[in-house]
Short mmCIF file of C-alpha atoms and ligand atoms in Angstrom, two decimals:
data_model
loop_
_atom_site.label_atom_id
_atom_site.label_comp_id
_atom_site.label_asym_id
_atom_site.label_seq_id
_atom_site.Cartn_x
_atom_site.Cartn_y
_atom_site.Cartn_z
CA MET G 1250 0.00 0.00 0.00
CA SER G 1251 1.42 3.39 -0.97
CA ARG G 1252 1.65 6.37 1.34
CA GLY G 1253 -1.17 7.96 -0.69
CA ASP G 1254 -3.42 4.93 -0.15
CA VAL G 1255 -2.82 5.06 3.60
CA GLU G 1256 -3.62 8.77 3.60
CA LYS G 1257 -6.84 8.10 1.62
CA GLN G 1258 -7.87 5.38 4.07
CA ARG G 1259 -7.14 7.71 6.96
CA LYS G 1260 -9.38 10.38 5.57
CA ALA G 1261 -12.16 8.00 4.47
CA PRO G 1262 -15.28 8.22 6.65
CA LYS G 1263 -14.98 5.72 9.46
CA PRO G 1264 -17.60 2.93 9.44
CA GLN G 1265 -20.58 4.06 11.50
CA PRO G 1266 -21.03 1.98 14.62
CA SER G 1267 -24.44 0.54 15.32
CA ALA G 1268 -26.44 2.63 17.73
CA THR G 1269 -27.63 -0.39 19.66
CA GLU G 1270 -25.94 -1.49 22.85
CA ASP G 1271 -26.91 -5.15 22.54
CA ARG G 1272 -23.97 -5.86 20.23
CA TRP G 1273 -21.55 -6.20 23.17
CA PRO G 1274 -22.68 -9.64 24.44
CA GLU G 1275 -22.18 -10.94 20.88
CA VAL G 1276 -18.70 -9.36 20.81
CA SER G 1277 -17.76 -11.01 24.10
CA ARG G 1278 -18.85 -14.44 22.80
CA ARG G 1279 -16.04 -14.22 20.23
CA PHE G 1280 -13.47 -14.61 23.02
CA PRO G 1281 -13.17 -18.30 23.93
CA ALA G 1282 -11.15 -17.78 27.11
CA LEU G 1283 -13.98 -15.69 28.51
CA GLN G 1284 -16.39 -18.61 28.29
CA ARG G 1285 -14.64 -20.50 31.09
CA SER G 1286 -15.30 -20.31 34.79
CA VAL G 1287 -12.83 -19.55 37.57
CA ASN G 1288 -13.28 -20.82 41.13
CA ALA G 1289 -16.81 -21.95 40.23
CA HIS G 1290 -17.77 -18.44 39.11
CA ARG G 1291 -18.23 -16.92 35.69
CA LEU G 1292 -14.87 -15.43 34.70
CA VAL G 1293 -14.96 -11.65 34.93
CA TYR G 1294 -11.81 -10.56 33.15
CA LEU G 1295 -10.80 -7.08 34.29
CA ASP G 1296 -7.11 -7.25 33.39
CA THR G 1297 -7.17 -6.09 29.78
CA ALA G 1298 -4.52 -3.44 30.47
CA ALA G 1299 -2.05 -6.27 31.23
CA THR G 1300 -3.11 -8.19 28.15
CA ALA G 1301 -6.36 -8.32 26.23
CA GLN G 1302 -8.13 -11.61 25.58
CA LYS G 1303 -7.95 -12.89 22.00
CA PRO G 1304 -10.94 -13.29 19.71
CA ASP G 1305 -11.54 -16.47 17.68
CA GLY G 1306 -10.40 -14.75 14.49
CA VAL G 1307 -6.91 -14.08 15.89
CA ILE G 1308 -6.53 -17.59 17.30
CA ALA G 1309 -7.67 -19.13 14.00
CA ALA G 1310 -5.30 -16.94 11.96
CA GLN G 1311 -2.32 -17.94 14.08
CA GLN G 1312 -3.20 -21.61 13.72
CA GLU G 1313 -3.72 -21.15 10.01
CA TYR G 1314 -0.17 -19.84 9.65
CA TYR G 1315 1.32 -22.98 11.21
CA ARG G 1316 -1.10 -25.35 9.51
CA SER G 1317 -0.96 -23.94 6.00
CA PHE G 1318 2.07 -21.87 5.14
CA ASN G 1319 4.69 -21.89 7.89
CA ALA G 1320 7.86 -20.46 6.35
CA ASN G 1321 10.46 -17.81 6.97
CA VAL G 1322 10.01 -14.36 5.47
CA HIS G 1323 11.93 -12.29 2.93
CA ARG G 1324 14.39 -15.07 2.15
CA GLY G 1325 12.73 -17.81 0.17
CA ILE G 1326 11.41 -17.93 -3.34
CA HIS G 1327 9.15 -20.91 -2.82
CA THR G 1328 5.39 -20.53 -2.53
CA LEU G 1329 5.20 -20.93 1.24
CA ALA G 1330 7.91 -18.30 1.78
CA GLU G 1331 6.07 -15.92 -0.51
CA GLU G 1332 2.80 -16.49 1.33
CA ALA G 1333 4.48 -15.98 4.72
CA THR G 1334 6.14 -12.79 3.46
CA ALA G 1335 2.83 -11.51 2.11
CA ALA G 1336 1.14 -12.20 5.47
CA TYR G 1337 3.98 -10.47 7.35
CA GLU G 1338 3.85 -7.42 5.10
CA HIS G 1339 0.04 -7.35 5.35
CA CYS G 1340 0.46 -7.11 9.13
CA ARG G 1341 2.79 -4.16 8.63
CA ALA G 1342 0.27 -2.38 6.43
CA ARG G 1343 -2.64 -3.01 8.84
CA ALA G 1344 -0.60 -2.02 11.92
CA ALA G 1345 0.46 1.19 10.15
CA GLN G 1346 -3.09 1.97 9.10
CA LEU G 1347 -4.44 1.42 12.63
CA VAL G 1348 -2.42 4.38 13.91
CA ALA G 1349 -2.27 6.40 10.66
CA ALA G 1350 1.49 5.95 10.29
CA PRO G 1351 2.92 7.79 7.26
CA SER G 1352 3.25 4.51 5.29
CA PRO G 1353 3.79 0.78 5.91
CA SER G 1354 7.54 1.30 5.50
CA SER G 1355 7.37 3.72 8.44
CA LEU G 1356 6.37 0.87 10.70
CA VAL G 1357 8.96 -1.38 12.32
CA ILE G 1358 7.75 -4.74 13.59
CA THR G 1359 9.18 -5.44 17.05
CA ARG G 1360 8.57 -7.78 20.02
CA ASN G 1361 6.44 -5.38 22.05
CA ALA G 1362 6.03 -1.71 23.00
CA THR G 1363 8.98 -2.00 25.38
CA ALA G 1364 11.29 -3.09 22.55
CA SER G 1365 9.96 -0.24 20.40
CA LEU G 1366 10.74 2.39 23.05
CA ASN G 1367 14.20 0.93 23.66
CA MET G 1368 14.75 1.04 19.91
CA VAL G 1369 14.13 4.79 19.80
CA ALA G 1370 16.29 5.51 22.85
CA ARG G 1371 19.19 3.40 21.57
CA GLY G 1372 18.67 4.49 17.98
CA LEU G 1373 19.01 8.19 18.84
CA GLU G 1374 21.92 7.77 21.27
CA HIS G 1375 24.46 8.91 18.68
CA THR G 1376 22.61 12.23 18.27
CA LEU G 1377 22.72 13.14 21.99
CA HIS G 1378 25.45 14.82 23.99
CA GLU G 1379 26.13 15.26 27.70
CA GLY G 1380 23.78 17.89 29.09
CA ASP G 1381 21.10 17.37 26.43
CA GLU G 1382 17.68 16.84 27.96
CA VAL G 1383 14.93 14.27 27.57
CA LEU G 1384 11.55 15.23 28.98
CA LEU G 1385 9.30 12.46 30.32
CA THR G 1386 6.39 12.52 32.77
CA GLU G 1387 5.96 11.41 36.36
CA MET G 1388 3.28 8.93 35.37
CA GLU G 1389 5.29 6.86 32.87
CA HIS G 1390 5.40 3.07 32.76
CA HIS G 1391 8.89 1.66 33.37
CA ALA G 1392 9.01 0.87 29.63
CA ASN G 1393 9.22 4.60 28.97
CA LEU G 1394 11.49 5.38 31.94
CA VAL G 1395 14.19 2.73 32.11
CA PRO G 1396 15.42 2.95 28.47
CA TRP G 1397 16.01 6.69 29.03
CA ILE G 1398 17.65 6.08 32.42
CA MET G 1399 20.01 3.61 30.73
CA LEU G 1400 20.69 6.18 28.03
CA ALA G 1401 21.41 8.84 30.66
CA GLN G 1402 23.86 6.49 32.38
CA ARG G 1403 25.71 5.98 29.11
CA THR G 1404 25.67 9.53 27.76
CA GLY G 1405 25.22 12.00 30.62
CA ILE G 1406 21.96 13.38 29.24
CA VAL G 1407 19.61 14.96 31.79
CA LEU G 1408 16.14 13.53 32.44
CA ARG G 1409 13.31 15.87 33.35
CA HIS G 1410 9.73 15.01 34.18
CA ILE G 1411 6.38 16.76 33.78
CA PRO G 1412 4.74 16.51 37.23
CA ILE G 1413 1.16 15.44 37.82
CA THR G 1414 -1.67 17.19 39.60
CA ASP G 1415 -3.44 15.65 42.58
CA ASP G 1416 -6.26 14.51 40.32
CA GLY G 1417 -3.84 12.57 38.14
CA LYS G 1418 -3.42 14.84 35.12
CA LEU G 1419 -0.24 16.26 33.64
CA ASP G 1420 0.58 19.61 35.20
CA LEU G 1421 1.23 21.55 32.03
CA SER G 1422 1.67 24.84 33.89
CA LYS G 1423 5.34 23.83 34.16
CA LEU G 1424 5.75 22.83 30.52
CA ASP G 1425 7.35 26.07 29.35
CA GLU G 1426 10.03 25.86 32.04
CA LEU G 1427 10.62 22.17 31.46
CA LEU G 1428 11.14 22.58 27.74
CA THR G 1429 14.54 24.22 27.42
CA ALA G 1430 17.01 24.95 24.65
CA ARG G 1431 18.64 21.59 25.51
CA THR G 1432 15.45 19.50 25.21
CA ARG G 1433 16.04 17.02 22.42
CA ILE G 1434 13.34 14.42 23.02
CA VAL G 1435 9.94 14.44 24.71
CA SER G 1436 8.47 11.00 25.39
CA LEU G 1437 5.13 10.49 27.10
CA MET G 1438 2.32 8.01 27.45
CA HIS G 1439 -0.99 8.54 25.68
CA VAL G 1440 -3.16 6.79 28.29
CA SER G 1441 -1.89 6.05 31.79
CA ASN G 1442 -1.96 2.36 32.74
CA VAL G 1443 -2.62 3.35 36.38
CA LEU G 1444 -4.52 6.64 36.43
CA GLY G 1445 -6.40 6.04 33.21
CA THR G 1446 -5.69 9.66 32.24
CA ILE G 1447 -5.82 10.45 28.54
CA ASN G 1448 -2.93 12.86 28.12
CA PRO G 1449 -3.10 15.94 25.86
CA VAL G 1450 -0.37 14.55 23.60
CA ALA G 1451 -1.09 16.93 20.71
CA GLU G 1452 -0.67 19.97 22.97
CA VAL G 1453 2.60 18.68 24.43
CA ALA G 1454 3.84 17.73 20.94
CA GLU G 1455 3.15 21.20 19.60
CA ALA G 1456 5.07 22.86 22.43
CA ALA G 1457 7.93 20.36 22.08
CA HIS G 1458 8.17 20.84 18.33
CA ALA G 1459 8.30 24.61 18.81
CA ARG G 1460 11.58 23.93 20.69
CA GLY G 1461 12.80 21.56 18.00
CA ALA G 1462 12.41 18.40 20.10
CA THR G 1463 11.46 14.97 18.77
CA VAL G 1464 8.21 13.62 20.23
CA VAL G 1465 7.67 9.96 21.08
CA VAL G 1466 4.40 8.55 22.37
CA ASP G 1467 3.85 5.33 24.29
CA ALA G 1468 0.46 4.30 22.96
CA ALA G 1469 0.41 0.85 24.63
CA GLN G 1470 -2.83 1.65 26.49
CA SER G 1471 -4.61 3.67 23.83
CA VAL G 1472 -4.35 1.67 20.60
CA GLY G 1473 -7.36 -0.63 20.37
CA HIS G 1474 -9.28 1.39 22.95
CA LEU G 1475 -9.76 4.70 21.16
CA PRO G 1476 -9.00 6.07 17.71
CA VAL G 1477 -5.26 6.80 17.57
CA ASP G 1478 -3.94 8.92 14.74
CA MET G 1479 -0.25 9.81 14.60
CA VAL G 1480 -0.98 12.80 12.40
CA GLU G 1481 -3.62 14.23 14.75
CA LEU G 1482 -1.37 13.61 17.74
CA GLY G 1483 1.45 15.31 15.86
CA VAL G 1484 4.11 12.90 17.13
CA ASP G 1485 7.29 11.68 15.45
CA ALA G 1486 7.20 8.13 16.79
CA LEU G 1487 4.58 5.90 18.38
CA ALA G 1488 5.02 2.56 20.16
CA TYR G 1489 2.41 -0.09 20.83
CA SER G 1490 1.99 -3.81 21.55
CA ALA G 1491 -0.29 -6.17 19.62
CA HIS G 1492 -1.26 -8.20 22.69
CA LYS G 1493 -2.88 -5.23 24.43
CA CYS G 1494 -5.21 -4.60 21.50
CA TYR G 1495 -6.60 -8.13 21.06
CA GLY G 1496 -3.68 -9.37 18.97
CA PRO G 1497 -1.21 -12.14 19.72
CA MET G 1498 1.73 -12.16 22.13
CA GLY G 1499 5.30 -11.37 21.14
CA LEU G 1500 4.53 -8.68 18.61
CA GLY G 1501 4.86 -4.91 18.82
CA PHE G 1502 5.29 -1.91 16.59
CA LEU G 1503 7.20 1.29 16.24
CA ALA G 1504 5.60 3.73 13.83
CA ALA G 1505 7.86 6.68 13.04
CA LYS G 1506 8.36 9.44 10.52
CA PRO G 1507 10.71 8.32 7.71
CA GLU G 1508 13.30 10.98 8.57
CA LEU G 1509 13.45 9.74 12.15
CA LEU G 1510 13.92 6.12 11.06
CA ASP G 1511 16.68 7.29 8.70
CA LEU G 1512 18.39 9.05 11.60
CA MET G 1513 18.11 6.17 14.04
CA GLU G 1514 20.91 3.60 14.29
CA PRO G 1515 19.85 -0.04 14.43
CA MET G 1516 20.04 -1.61 17.86
CA GLU G 1517 20.69 -5.17 16.74
CA GLY G 1518 22.77 -6.52 13.88
CA GLY G 1519 22.30 -9.76 11.97
CA GLY G 1520 20.44 -11.27 9.08
CA GLU G 1521 17.83 -9.31 7.14
CA MET G 1522 18.86 -5.86 8.40
CA ILE G 1523 21.81 -5.46 6.05
CA ASN G 1524 22.51 -4.24 2.60
CA GLU G 1525 26.05 -5.58 2.15
CA VAL G 1526 28.33 -7.42 4.55
CA PHE G 1527 32.11 -7.84 4.34
CA LEU G 1528 34.28 -9.55 6.90
CA ASP G 1529 35.06 -6.27 8.62
CA ARG G 1530 32.19 -3.93 7.76
CA ALA G 1531 28.58 -3.81 6.73
CA THR G 1532 25.93 -1.43 5.45
CA TRP G 1533 22.32 -1.38 6.56
CA ALA G 1534 19.11 -2.07 4.67
CA GLU G 1535 16.60 0.74 4.33
CA PRO G 1536 14.02 1.13 7.15
CA PRO G 1537 12.02 -0.67 8.34
CA LEU G 1538 14.15 -3.78 7.66
CA LYS G 1539 17.20 -1.99 9.09
CA PHE G 1540 15.59 -2.52 12.51
CA GLU G 1541 14.38 -6.10 12.03
CA ALA G 1542 17.42 -8.33 12.51
CA GLY G 1543 16.79 -12.08 12.55
CA THR G 1544 13.68 -14.17 12.11
CA PRO G 1545 10.61 -12.28 13.31
CA ASN G 1546 7.43 -13.58 14.92
CA VAL G 1547 5.71 -14.38 11.64
CA ALA G 1548 2.92 -16.43 13.23
CA SER G 1549 1.84 -13.52 15.41
CA ALA G 1550 2.18 -11.11 12.50
CA ALA G 1551 -0.07 -13.37 10.44
CA ALA G 1552 -2.69 -13.21 13.20
CA PHE G 1553 -2.66 -9.50 14.07
CA PRO G 1554 -4.73 -8.27 11.10
CA ALA G 1555 -7.68 -10.29 12.46
CA ALA G 1556 -7.60 -8.10 15.60
CA VAL G 1557 -7.57 -4.95 13.47
CA ASP G 1558 -10.45 -6.33 11.39
CA MET G 1559 -12.49 -6.85 14.57
CA LEU G 1560 -11.75 -3.35 15.85
CA GLU G 1561 -12.68 -1.82 12.52
CA GLU G 1562 -15.85 -3.84 12.30
CA ILE G 1563 -16.97 -2.66 15.75
CA GLY G 1564 -15.60 0.84 15.11
CA LEU G 1565 -13.04 2.45 17.38
CA GLU G 1566 -15.37 5.33 18.18
CA ALA G 1567 -17.91 2.79 19.44
CA VAL G 1568 -15.21 0.95 21.42
CA ARG G 1569 -14.24 4.24 23.02
CA ARG G 1570 -17.86 5.10 23.91
CA HIS G 1571 -18.37 1.63 25.39
CA GLU G 1572 -15.25 1.88 27.57
CA GLU G 1573 -16.02 5.44 28.61
CA GLU G 1574 -19.52 4.49 29.65
CA LEU G 1575 -18.28 1.47 31.61
CA ALA G 1576 -15.47 3.47 33.22
CA GLY G 1577 -18.07 6.05 34.26
CA TYR G 1578 -20.23 3.29 35.70
CA ALA G 1579 -17.24 1.81 37.57
CA LEU G 1580 -16.31 5.24 38.99
CA GLU G 1581 -19.89 5.75 40.14
CA ARG G 1582 -20.19 2.35 41.82
CA LEU G 1583 -16.75 2.32 43.39
CA SER G 1584 -16.99 5.85 44.70
CA SER G 1585 -20.08 4.80 46.65
CA LEU G 1586 -17.82 2.56 48.78
CA PRO G 1587 -16.81 4.68 51.80
CA GLY G 1588 -13.06 5.17 52.25
CA LEU G 1589 -12.06 3.64 48.90
CA VAL G 1590 -9.44 5.85 47.24
CA ILE G 1591 -9.82 6.03 43.46
CA TYR G 1592 -7.00 7.47 41.36
CA GLY G 1593 -7.09 9.60 38.24
CA PRO G 1594 -9.53 12.10 36.74
CA THR G 1595 -13.11 11.93 37.98
CA ASP G 1596 -14.58 12.69 34.55
CA PRO G 1597 -14.79 9.50 32.42
CA ALA G 1598 -14.37 11.65 29.29
CA GLU G 1599 -10.80 12.33 30.44
CA ARG G 1600 -9.86 8.73 31.04
CA GLY G 1601 -9.51 5.38 29.33
CA GLY G 1602 -11.25 2.17 30.37
CA LEU G 1603 -9.47 1.39 33.60
CA VAL G 1604 -9.85 2.25 37.26
CA SER G 1605 -7.17 1.88 39.95
CA PHE G 1606 -8.05 2.08 43.61
CA HIS G 1607 -6.74 1.51 47.09
CA ASP G 1608 -8.58 0.35 50.14
CA PRO G 1609 -6.67 1.49 53.24
CA GLU G 1610 -8.00 -1.58 55.11
CA VAL G 1611 -7.20 -4.27 52.50
CA HIS G 1612 -3.80 -4.76 50.89
CA PRO G 1613 -4.09 -4.76 47.08
CA HIS G 1614 -2.72 -8.32 46.87
CA ASP G 1615 -5.33 -9.54 49.36
CA MET G 1616 -7.97 -7.63 47.42
CA ALA G 1617 -6.91 -9.29 44.15
CA THR G 1618 -6.80 -12.73 45.79
CA LEU G 1619 -10.29 -12.41 47.23
CA LEU G 1620 -11.63 -11.02 43.97
CA ASP G 1621 -10.12 -14.03 42.19
CA GLN G 1622 -12.07 -16.28 44.57
CA ALA G 1623 -15.15 -14.65 43.11
CA GLY G 1624 -13.92 -15.17 39.53
CA VAL G 1625 -12.90 -11.53 39.09
CA ALA G 1626 -9.43 -11.11 37.54
CA VAL G 1627 -7.77 -7.79 38.42
CA ARG G 1628 -4.16 -6.75 38.78
CA ALA G 1629 -2.53 -5.65 42.02
CA GLY G 1630 0.90 -4.08 42.45
CA HIS G 1631 2.78 -1.09 41.14
CA HIS G 1632 1.86 -1.85 37.52
CA CYS G 1633 5.43 -1.07 36.41
CA ALA G 1634 5.01 2.51 37.57
CA GLN G 1635 6.93 2.75 40.85
CA PRO G 1636 7.71 6.50 40.62
CA LEU G 1637 4.01 7.21 40.06
CA HIS G 1638 3.03 5.10 43.07
CA ARG G 1639 5.59 6.98 45.18
CA ARG G 1640 3.92 10.20 44.05
CA LEU G 1641 0.52 8.75 45.01
CA GLY G 1642 1.93 7.77 48.41
CA VAL G 1643 1.15 4.06 48.13
CA VAL G 1644 3.29 1.05 47.24
CA ALA G 1645 0.56 -0.68 45.29
CA THR G 1646 -2.94 -0.27 43.89
CA THR G 1647 -5.60 -2.61 42.54
CA ARG G 1648 -6.49 -2.06 38.91
CA ALA G 1649 -9.61 -3.09 37.03
CA SER G 1650 -9.27 -2.64 33.28
CA LEU G 1651 -11.92 -3.01 30.62
CA GLY G 1652 -12.20 -4.10 27.02
CA VAL G 1653 -14.71 -4.63 24.23
CA TYR G 1654 -16.03 -7.72 26.04
CA SER G 1655 -16.64 -5.94 29.36
CA SER G 1656 -20.12 -5.20 30.66
CA LYS G 1657 -21.92 -3.47 33.49
CA SER G 1658 -22.43 -6.86 35.11
CA ASP G 1659 -18.61 -7.22 35.21
CA VAL G 1660 -18.42 -3.92 37.08
CA ASP G 1661 -21.18 -5.12 39.41
CA ALA G 1662 -19.18 -8.30 40.10
CA LEU G 1663 -16.16 -6.12 40.94
CA TYR G 1664 -18.23 -3.96 43.27
CA GLU G 1665 -19.66 -7.01 45.08
CA GLY G 1666 -16.19 -8.58 45.26
CA ILE G 1667 -14.72 -5.48 46.91
CA ARG G 1668 -17.57 -5.46 49.43
CA PHE G 1669 -16.90 -9.14 50.14
CA ALA G 1670 -13.16 -8.44 50.66
CA ARG G 1671 -13.97 -5.60 53.03
CA ARG G 1672 -16.32 -7.78 55.08
CA TYR G 1673 -13.71 -10.56 55.13
CA PHE G 1674 -11.11 -8.28 56.70
CA ASN G 1675 -13.54 -6.30 58.86
CA PRO G 1676 -16.26 -8.80 59.82
C1 PLP B 2669 1.58 2.37 29.31
C2 PLP B 2669 2.38 1.15 29.00
N1 PLP B 2669 3.50 1.27 28.29
C3 PLP B 2669 4.26 0.21 27.94
C4 PLP B 2669 3.90 -1.05 28.35
C5 PLP B 2669 4.76 -2.18 27.96
O1 PLP B 2669 4.08 -3.06 27.12
P1 PLP B 2669 4.78 -4.44 26.75
O2 PLP B 2669 4.99 -5.16 28.03
O3 PLP B 2669 3.78 -5.11 25.86
O4 PLP B 2669 6.03 -4.11 26.07
C6 PLP B 2669 2.74 -1.22 29.12
C7 PLP B 2669 2.37 -2.56 29.60
O5 PLP B 2669 1.70 -2.72 30.59
C8 PLP B 2669 1.97 -0.09 29.44
O6 PLP B 2669 0.86 -0.21 30.17
#
């Protein structure tokens, strides 16, 4: 698909979602793992932010790859190798289209969002000098903190952080001071995996670009949950994982402007990423292959388009409305529990489909264990955001996160489970 085709698809009117709400039970029936029970209860899966369940279409496509055309990519001229290569490149095109990347060749296929963010940090290392600054935020996931910390240790760059307000939003009143003449990169998350906050990425990107900085967005919690458009966000690079948006494990993406990919050095060397190799030197292939050393996860790549098909069929606007409505319902129910501390913005319009909370009387791990007894799967811990939890003044929180298969009855099960846990510890 050419850059023009992608642009046309981006501008084409999005399919109109059905106005009826009764589509969601049918959607949830497409997820086989959700049909099981846990501890003699219906499974209520509220851990989509860790990984989303997989629909039948994705599972079937992955099986189909192994059953029908298992082969390596880009290196064979036999039929199976051509079919595998076509499937792999189709994944690239669909993954690029999902986030309105400039073109399929602007999309690098990686292992996960973490690998994509490391790739940018390592890839730009040669452009940074001691004293240069990278601006992050206080709410970042470790995947968007540690690669920059490692870079700072190697190069002497300075890390700065946009603070958060008490209601879990970015405090942009400090942005002008934080963006300095030395700011070279600004990297921030689109949706917080703890607070749920949807960050004003476009606003930050505009201010960062005015200072000549490169803008990277960690879209691990937004892709698949709301429409994500690199052009509208105005970012230079965007990282996401397939497994968090209903796709298979072991597959991630880095979408980036062509000039940025040209500038970045490859992190790994080996087969497929080269143009010419001599015994003592080598030249690199053009992006995106320059960043794809070795045999990739072709089976997962073959399956990912089925997840994109499902999201397009439902409509990402409809997915967003569904999650916003459920998040609003969860906020309403949970805030009726006296003493329960809920983090992040109170307005569901400002947050994605997840709610983290803390009960001063019940440790988050006990809470998650007792919820599991009732068939409710949530996540407890620091959610790979230790600095944020320090800022919140707790070591851990309990997080309930939603997806296309979630329903109000799931939220009700969560509410009842929390009440049960509270009675268990305070009979
Ligand atoms: C906001 C955010 N960024 C990055 C990641 C890392 O994703 P992965 O583990 O798929 O690389 C996560 C995973 O939880 C996340 O929530």
